CSV table of C-alpha atoms in Angstrom, one decimal:
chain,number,residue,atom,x,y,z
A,219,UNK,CA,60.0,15.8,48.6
A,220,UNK,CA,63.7,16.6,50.3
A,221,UNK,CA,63.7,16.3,54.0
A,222,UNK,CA,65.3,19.9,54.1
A,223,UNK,CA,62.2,21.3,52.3
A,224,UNK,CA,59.7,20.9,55.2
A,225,UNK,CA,61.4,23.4,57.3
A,226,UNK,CA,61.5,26.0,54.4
A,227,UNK,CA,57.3,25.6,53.8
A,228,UNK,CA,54.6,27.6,55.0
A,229,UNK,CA,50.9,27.5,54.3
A,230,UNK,CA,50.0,29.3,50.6
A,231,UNK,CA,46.3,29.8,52.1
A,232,UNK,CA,47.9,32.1,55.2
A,233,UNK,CA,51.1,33.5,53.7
A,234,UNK,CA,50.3,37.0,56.2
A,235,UNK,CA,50.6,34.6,59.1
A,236,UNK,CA,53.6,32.7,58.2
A,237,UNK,CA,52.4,29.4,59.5
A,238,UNK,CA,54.8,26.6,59.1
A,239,UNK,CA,53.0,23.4,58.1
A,240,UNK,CA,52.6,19.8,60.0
A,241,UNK,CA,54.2,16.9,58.4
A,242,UNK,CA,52.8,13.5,58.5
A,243,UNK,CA,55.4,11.0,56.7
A,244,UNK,CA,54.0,7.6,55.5
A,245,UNK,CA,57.0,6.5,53.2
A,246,UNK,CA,60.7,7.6,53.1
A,247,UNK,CA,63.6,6.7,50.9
A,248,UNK,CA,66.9,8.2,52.6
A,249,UNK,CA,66.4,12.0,52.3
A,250,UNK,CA,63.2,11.6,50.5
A,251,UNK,CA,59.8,11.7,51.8
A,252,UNK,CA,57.7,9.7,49.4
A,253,UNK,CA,54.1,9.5,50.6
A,254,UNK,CA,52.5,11.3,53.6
A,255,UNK,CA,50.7,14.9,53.8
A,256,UNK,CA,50.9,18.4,55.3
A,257,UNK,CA,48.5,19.8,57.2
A,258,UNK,CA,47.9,23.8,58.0
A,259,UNK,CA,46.8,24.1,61.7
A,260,UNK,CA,45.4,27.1,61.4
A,261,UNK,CA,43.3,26.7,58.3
A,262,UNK,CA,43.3,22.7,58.5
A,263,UNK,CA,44.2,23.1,54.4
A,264,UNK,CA,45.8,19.3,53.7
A,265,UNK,CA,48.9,19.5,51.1
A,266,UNK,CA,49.5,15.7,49.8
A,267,UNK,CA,52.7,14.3,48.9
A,268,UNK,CA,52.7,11.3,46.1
A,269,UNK,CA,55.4,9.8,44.2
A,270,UNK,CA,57.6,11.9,45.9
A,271,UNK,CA,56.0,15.4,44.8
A,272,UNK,CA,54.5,17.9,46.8
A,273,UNK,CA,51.4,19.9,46.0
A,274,UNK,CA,51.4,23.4,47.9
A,275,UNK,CA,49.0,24.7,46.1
A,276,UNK,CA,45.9,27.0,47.9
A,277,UNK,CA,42.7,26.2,47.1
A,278,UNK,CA,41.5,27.7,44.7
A,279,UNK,CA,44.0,26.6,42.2
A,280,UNK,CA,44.0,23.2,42.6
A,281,UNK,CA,41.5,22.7,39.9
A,282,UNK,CA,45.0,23.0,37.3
A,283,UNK,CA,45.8,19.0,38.5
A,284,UNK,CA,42.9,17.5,36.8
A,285,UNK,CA,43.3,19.6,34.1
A,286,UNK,CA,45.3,17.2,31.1
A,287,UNK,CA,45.5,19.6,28.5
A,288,UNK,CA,48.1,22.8,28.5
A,289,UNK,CA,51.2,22.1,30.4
A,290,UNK,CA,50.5,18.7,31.6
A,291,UNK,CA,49.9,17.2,27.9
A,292,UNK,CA,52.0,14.4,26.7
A,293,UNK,CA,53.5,16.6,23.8
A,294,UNK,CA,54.6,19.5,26.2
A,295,UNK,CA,57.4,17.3,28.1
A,296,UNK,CA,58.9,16.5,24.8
A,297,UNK,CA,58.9,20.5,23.7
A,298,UNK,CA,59.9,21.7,26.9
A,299,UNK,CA,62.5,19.0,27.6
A,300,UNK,CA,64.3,19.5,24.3
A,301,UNK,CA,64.3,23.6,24.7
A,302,UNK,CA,65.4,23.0,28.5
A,303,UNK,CA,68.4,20.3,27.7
A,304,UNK,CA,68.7,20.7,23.5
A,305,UNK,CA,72.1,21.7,24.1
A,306,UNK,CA,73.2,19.1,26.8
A,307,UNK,CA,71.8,16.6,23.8
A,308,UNK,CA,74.5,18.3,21.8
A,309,UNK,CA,71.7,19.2,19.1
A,310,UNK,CA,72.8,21.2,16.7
A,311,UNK,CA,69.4,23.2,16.8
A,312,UNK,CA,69.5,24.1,20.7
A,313,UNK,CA,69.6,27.6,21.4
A,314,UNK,CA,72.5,28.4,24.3
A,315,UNK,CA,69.7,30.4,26.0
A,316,UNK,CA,70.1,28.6,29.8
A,317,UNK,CA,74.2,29.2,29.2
A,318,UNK,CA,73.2,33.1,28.8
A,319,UNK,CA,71.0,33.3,31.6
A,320,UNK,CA,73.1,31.2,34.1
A,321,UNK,CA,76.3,33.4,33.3
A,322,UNK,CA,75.1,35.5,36.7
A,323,UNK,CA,74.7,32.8,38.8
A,324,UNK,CA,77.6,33.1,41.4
A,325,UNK,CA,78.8,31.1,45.3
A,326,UNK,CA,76.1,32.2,46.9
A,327,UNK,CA,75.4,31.7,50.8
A,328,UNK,CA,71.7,31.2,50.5
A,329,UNK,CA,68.8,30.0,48.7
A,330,UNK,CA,68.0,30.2,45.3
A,331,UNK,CA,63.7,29.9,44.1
A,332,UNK,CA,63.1,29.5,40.1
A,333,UNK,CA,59.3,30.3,39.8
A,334,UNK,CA,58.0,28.6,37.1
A,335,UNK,CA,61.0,26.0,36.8
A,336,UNK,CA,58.8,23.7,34.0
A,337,UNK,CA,61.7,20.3,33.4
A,338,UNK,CA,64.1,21.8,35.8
A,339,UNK,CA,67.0,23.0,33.4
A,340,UNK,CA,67.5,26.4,35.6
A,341,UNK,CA,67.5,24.7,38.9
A,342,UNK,CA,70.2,22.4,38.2
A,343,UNK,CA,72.2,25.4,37.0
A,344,UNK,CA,71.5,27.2,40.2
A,345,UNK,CA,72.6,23.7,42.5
A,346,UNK,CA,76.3,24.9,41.1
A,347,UNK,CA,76.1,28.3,43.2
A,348,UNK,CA,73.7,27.9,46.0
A,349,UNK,CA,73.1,26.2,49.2
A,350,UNK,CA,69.3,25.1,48.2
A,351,UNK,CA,67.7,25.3,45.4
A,352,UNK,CA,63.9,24.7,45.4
A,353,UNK,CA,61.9,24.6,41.9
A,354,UNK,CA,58.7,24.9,41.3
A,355,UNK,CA,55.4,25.0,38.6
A,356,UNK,CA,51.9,24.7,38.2
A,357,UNK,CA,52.3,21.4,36.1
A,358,UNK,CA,52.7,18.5,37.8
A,359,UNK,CA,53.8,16.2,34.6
A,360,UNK,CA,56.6,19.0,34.8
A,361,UNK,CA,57.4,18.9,38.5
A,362,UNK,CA,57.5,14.3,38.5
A,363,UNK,CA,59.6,14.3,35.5
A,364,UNK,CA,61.9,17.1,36.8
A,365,UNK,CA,62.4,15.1,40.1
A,366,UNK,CA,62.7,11.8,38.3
A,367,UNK,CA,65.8,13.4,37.0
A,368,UNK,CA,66.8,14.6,39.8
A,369,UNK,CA,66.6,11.1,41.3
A,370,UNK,CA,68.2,9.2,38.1
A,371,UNK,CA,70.5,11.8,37.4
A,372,UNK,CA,69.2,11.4,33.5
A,373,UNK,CA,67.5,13.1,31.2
A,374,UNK,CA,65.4,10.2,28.5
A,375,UNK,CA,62.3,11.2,26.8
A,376,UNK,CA,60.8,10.5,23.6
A,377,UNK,CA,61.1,13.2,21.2
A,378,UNK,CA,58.3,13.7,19.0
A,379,UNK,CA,59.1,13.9,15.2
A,380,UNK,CA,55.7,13.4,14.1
A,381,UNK,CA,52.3,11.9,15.1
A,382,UNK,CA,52.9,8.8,16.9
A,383,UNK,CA,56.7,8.7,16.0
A,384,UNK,CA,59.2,9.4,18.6
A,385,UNK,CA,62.8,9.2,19.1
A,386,UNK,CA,65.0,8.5,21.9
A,387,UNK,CA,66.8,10.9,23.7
A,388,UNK,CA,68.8,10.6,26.8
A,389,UNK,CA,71.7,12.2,28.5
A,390,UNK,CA,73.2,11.5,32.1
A,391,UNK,CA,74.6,14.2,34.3
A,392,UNK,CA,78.0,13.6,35.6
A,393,UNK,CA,77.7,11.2,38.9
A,394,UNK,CA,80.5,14.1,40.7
A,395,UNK,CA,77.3,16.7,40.5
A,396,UNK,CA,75.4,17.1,43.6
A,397,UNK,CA,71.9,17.7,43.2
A,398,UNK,CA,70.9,16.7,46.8
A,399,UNK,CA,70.3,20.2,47.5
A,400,UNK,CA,67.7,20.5,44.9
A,401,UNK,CA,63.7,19.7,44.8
A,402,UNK,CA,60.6,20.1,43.0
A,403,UNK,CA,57.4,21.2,44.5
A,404,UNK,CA,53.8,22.0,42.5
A,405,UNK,CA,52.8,25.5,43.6
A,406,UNK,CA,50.9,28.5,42.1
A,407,UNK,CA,53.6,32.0,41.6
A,408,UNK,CA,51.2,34.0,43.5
A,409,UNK,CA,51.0,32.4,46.2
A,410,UNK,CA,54.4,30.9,47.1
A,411,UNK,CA,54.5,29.0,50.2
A,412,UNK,CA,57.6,30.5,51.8
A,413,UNK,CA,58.2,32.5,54.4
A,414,UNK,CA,59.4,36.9,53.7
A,415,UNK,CA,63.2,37.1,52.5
A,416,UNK,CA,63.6,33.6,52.4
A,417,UNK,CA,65.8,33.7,49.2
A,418,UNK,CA,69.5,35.4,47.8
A,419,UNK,CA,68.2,34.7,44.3
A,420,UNK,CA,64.8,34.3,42.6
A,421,UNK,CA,64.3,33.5,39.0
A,422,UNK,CA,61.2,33.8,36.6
A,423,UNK,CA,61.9,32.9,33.1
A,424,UNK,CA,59.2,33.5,30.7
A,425,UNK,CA,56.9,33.4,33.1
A,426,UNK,CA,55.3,36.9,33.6
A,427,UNK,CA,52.8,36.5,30.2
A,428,UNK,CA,51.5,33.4,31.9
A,429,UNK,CA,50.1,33.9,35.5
A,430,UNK,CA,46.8,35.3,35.4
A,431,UNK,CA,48.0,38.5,37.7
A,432,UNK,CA,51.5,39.6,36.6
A,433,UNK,CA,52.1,42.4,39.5
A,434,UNK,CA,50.8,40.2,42.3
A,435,UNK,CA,53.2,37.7,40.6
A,436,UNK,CA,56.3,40.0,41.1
A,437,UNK,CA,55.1,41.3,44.2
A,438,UNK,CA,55.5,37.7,45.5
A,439,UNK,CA,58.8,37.9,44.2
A,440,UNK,CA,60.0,40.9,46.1
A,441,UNK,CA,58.1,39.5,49.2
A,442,UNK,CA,60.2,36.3,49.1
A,443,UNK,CA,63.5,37.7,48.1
A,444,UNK,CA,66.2,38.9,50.9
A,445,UNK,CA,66.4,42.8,51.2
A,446,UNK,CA,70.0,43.1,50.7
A,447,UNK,CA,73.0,40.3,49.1
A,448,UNK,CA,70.0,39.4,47.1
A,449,UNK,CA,69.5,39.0,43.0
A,450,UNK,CA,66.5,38.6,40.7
A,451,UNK,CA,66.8,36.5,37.0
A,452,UNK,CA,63.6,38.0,35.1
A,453,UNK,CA,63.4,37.3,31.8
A,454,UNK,CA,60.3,37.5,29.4
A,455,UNK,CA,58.5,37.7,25.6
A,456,UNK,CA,55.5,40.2,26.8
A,457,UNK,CA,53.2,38.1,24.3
A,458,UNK,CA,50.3,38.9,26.2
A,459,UNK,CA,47.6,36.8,25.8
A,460,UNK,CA,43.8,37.7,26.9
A,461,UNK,CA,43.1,33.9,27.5
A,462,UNK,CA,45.9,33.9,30.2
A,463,UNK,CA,45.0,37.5,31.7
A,464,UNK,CA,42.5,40.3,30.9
A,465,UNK,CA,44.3,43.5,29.2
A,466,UNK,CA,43.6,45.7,31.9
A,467,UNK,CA,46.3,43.4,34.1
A,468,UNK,CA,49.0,43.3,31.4
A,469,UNK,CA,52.2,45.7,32.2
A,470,UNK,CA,52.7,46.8,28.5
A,471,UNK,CA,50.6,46.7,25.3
A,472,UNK,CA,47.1,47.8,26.4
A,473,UNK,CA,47.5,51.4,25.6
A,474,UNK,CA,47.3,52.2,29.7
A,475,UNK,CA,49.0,55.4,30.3
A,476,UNK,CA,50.1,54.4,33.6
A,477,UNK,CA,53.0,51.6,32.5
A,478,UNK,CA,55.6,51.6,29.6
A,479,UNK,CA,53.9,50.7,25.8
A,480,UNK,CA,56.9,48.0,26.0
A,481,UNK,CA,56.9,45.3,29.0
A,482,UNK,CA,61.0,45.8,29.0
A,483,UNK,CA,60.4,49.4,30.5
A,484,UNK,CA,57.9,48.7,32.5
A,485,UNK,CA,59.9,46.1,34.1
A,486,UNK,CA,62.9,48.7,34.5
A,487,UNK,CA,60.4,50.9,36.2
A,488,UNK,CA,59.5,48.9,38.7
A,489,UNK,CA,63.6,47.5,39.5
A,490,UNK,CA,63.8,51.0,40.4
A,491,UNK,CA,60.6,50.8,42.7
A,492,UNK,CA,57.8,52.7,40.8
A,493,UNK,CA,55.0,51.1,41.6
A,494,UNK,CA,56.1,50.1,45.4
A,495,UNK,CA,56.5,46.2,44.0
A,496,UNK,CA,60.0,46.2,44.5
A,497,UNK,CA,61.4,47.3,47.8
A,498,UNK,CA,64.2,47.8,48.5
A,499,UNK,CA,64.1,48.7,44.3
A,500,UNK,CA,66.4,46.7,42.4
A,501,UNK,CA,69.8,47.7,40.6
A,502,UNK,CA,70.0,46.6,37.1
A,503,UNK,CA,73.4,45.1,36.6
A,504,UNK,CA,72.8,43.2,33.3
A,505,UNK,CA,70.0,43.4,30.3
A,506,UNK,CA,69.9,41.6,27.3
A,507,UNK,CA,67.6,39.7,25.0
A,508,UNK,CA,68.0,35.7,24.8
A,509,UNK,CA,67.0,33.6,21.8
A,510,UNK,CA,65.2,30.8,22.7
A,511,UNK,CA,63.0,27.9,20.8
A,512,UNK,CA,60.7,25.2,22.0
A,513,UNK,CA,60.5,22.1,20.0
A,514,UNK,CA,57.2,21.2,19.4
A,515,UNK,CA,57.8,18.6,16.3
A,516,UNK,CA,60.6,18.1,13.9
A,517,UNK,CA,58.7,20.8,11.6
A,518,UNK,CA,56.8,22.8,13.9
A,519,UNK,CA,59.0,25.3,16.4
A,520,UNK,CA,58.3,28.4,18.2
A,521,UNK,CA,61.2,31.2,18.1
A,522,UNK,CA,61.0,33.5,20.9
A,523,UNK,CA,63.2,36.1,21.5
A,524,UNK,CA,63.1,36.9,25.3
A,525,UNK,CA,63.8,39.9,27.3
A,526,UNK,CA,65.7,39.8,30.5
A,527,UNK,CA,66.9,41.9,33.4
A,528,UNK,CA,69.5,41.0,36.2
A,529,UNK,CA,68.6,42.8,39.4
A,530,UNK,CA,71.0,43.0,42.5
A,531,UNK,CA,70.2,44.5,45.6
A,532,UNK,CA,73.6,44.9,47.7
């Protein structure tokens, strides 16, 4: 964990409170902090830091590191790696899906948070425009292999053909890009540890299907975000899935009357503060849908086509 970052952190467990957290550093490299903890002194919650990654997650959520299936399985780094850098790899397969949704991005005096970051391929994007950038997820095979890049300054994996067999993929950044501005943590999207109107620009890419609560999702958004000179990157498949959340939470396709039958209206509604989740509301200054794929073997793909608003409050 960056240096910078412990003066950006608050407890997830007292987020009404706003308490900033204590830091006990065992091991540093330079601007790193490798090993040491973070205590909460008003709930005494302890927040470890190993290998260089920080888990801010509350309580009640931190059953998702044992868990070795979903997003932490082996398989999903190779997926998610080739859909996040496919077209750095110069595949001819890779979708330009992170071009399209980084054409916003401008020189920005503030922070930028991308909620749901997965490999990282967003937050590098956003290190071009911003003074921090601060990435974060749920998986923590995800977060370590999106700050071993960030440390190497290389992408390398082993890309899954079939089975067992694998081949190499690697691709170095330019040594002239900074990325010293940048950092992983773990941490759950309804519950971000920051403090109110921390950030110029949040980002959630297909994100919104996944969390368990989508409107207390995006109403840690709007908490998080700055009132004014501020801009929001949402972008979503609405494929809805009762395993993730029960119907009665989804923001579309459920039949209730009170939101849009399609997610994409919904989410217009509440940009323009329906619902009191966005305030100040949101103006919609771009909307468009983004192709995207992830990899999972050389004959297995998923094609999404994903939905996305820019929002800008001025």
């Amino acid at each position: 964990m960056k240096k910078w970052m412990t003066d950006k952190l608050i407890c997830p467990q007292c987020l009404d409170a706003e308490i900033p957290l204590d830091l006990t550093a065992r091991e540093t490299q330079g601007d790193d902090i490798i090993d040491g903890e973070m205590t909460c002194p008003q709930c005494k919650a302890i927040y470890p830091i190993e290998q260089g990654v920080a888990v801010l997650l509350p309580e009640k959520t931190r059953d998702i590191l044992s868990d070795h299936g979903g997003y932490n399985a082996p398989g999903m780094l190779s997926a998610y790696l080739w859909s996040h850098f496919g077209d750095l790899l110069d595949d001819p397969k890779a979708t330009q899906a992170y071009q399209v949704w980084s054409a916003g991005f401008t020189p920005t005096h503030g922070d930028a948070l991308d909620v749901g970051c997965a490999v990282g391929r967003l937050s590098f994007d956003l290190a071009a425009t911003h003074d921090h950038v601060i990435g974060l997820d749920t998986s923590i095979a995800f977060i370590r292999k999106a700050r071993e890049i960030l440390t190497q300054k290389e992408i390398s994996f082993d890309l899954i053909v079939e089975g067992h067999i694998t081949e190499p993929r690697t691709y170095c950044f330019d040594e002239s890009q900074d990325f010293s501005r940048v950092d992983f943590i773990v941490a759950d999207a309804l519950a971000l540890p920051f403090r109110e109107r921390a950030f110029a620009t949040t980002a959630a890419i297909n994100l919104l299907e996944k969390v368990p609560d989508p409107l207390k999702h995006l109403t840690e958004i709007n908490r998080v975000m700055r009132d004014h000179s501020a801009m929001f990157l949402f972008s979503d498949p609405f494929s809805w899935d009762e395993a993730v959340s029960p119907p009665e939470r989804w923001l579309s396709g459920n039949g209730n009357a009170q939101y849009s039958a399609r997610g994409i209206d919904t989410m217009r509604r509440l940009f323009a503060g329906e619902f009191g989740v966005f305030d100040p509301p949101l103006g919609i200054a771009e909307d468009g849908n983004v192709a995207w794929k992830i990899r999972k073997t050389e004959n297995l793909w998923e094609h999404i086509t994903s939905q996305y608003l820019i929002g800008r409050r001025e």
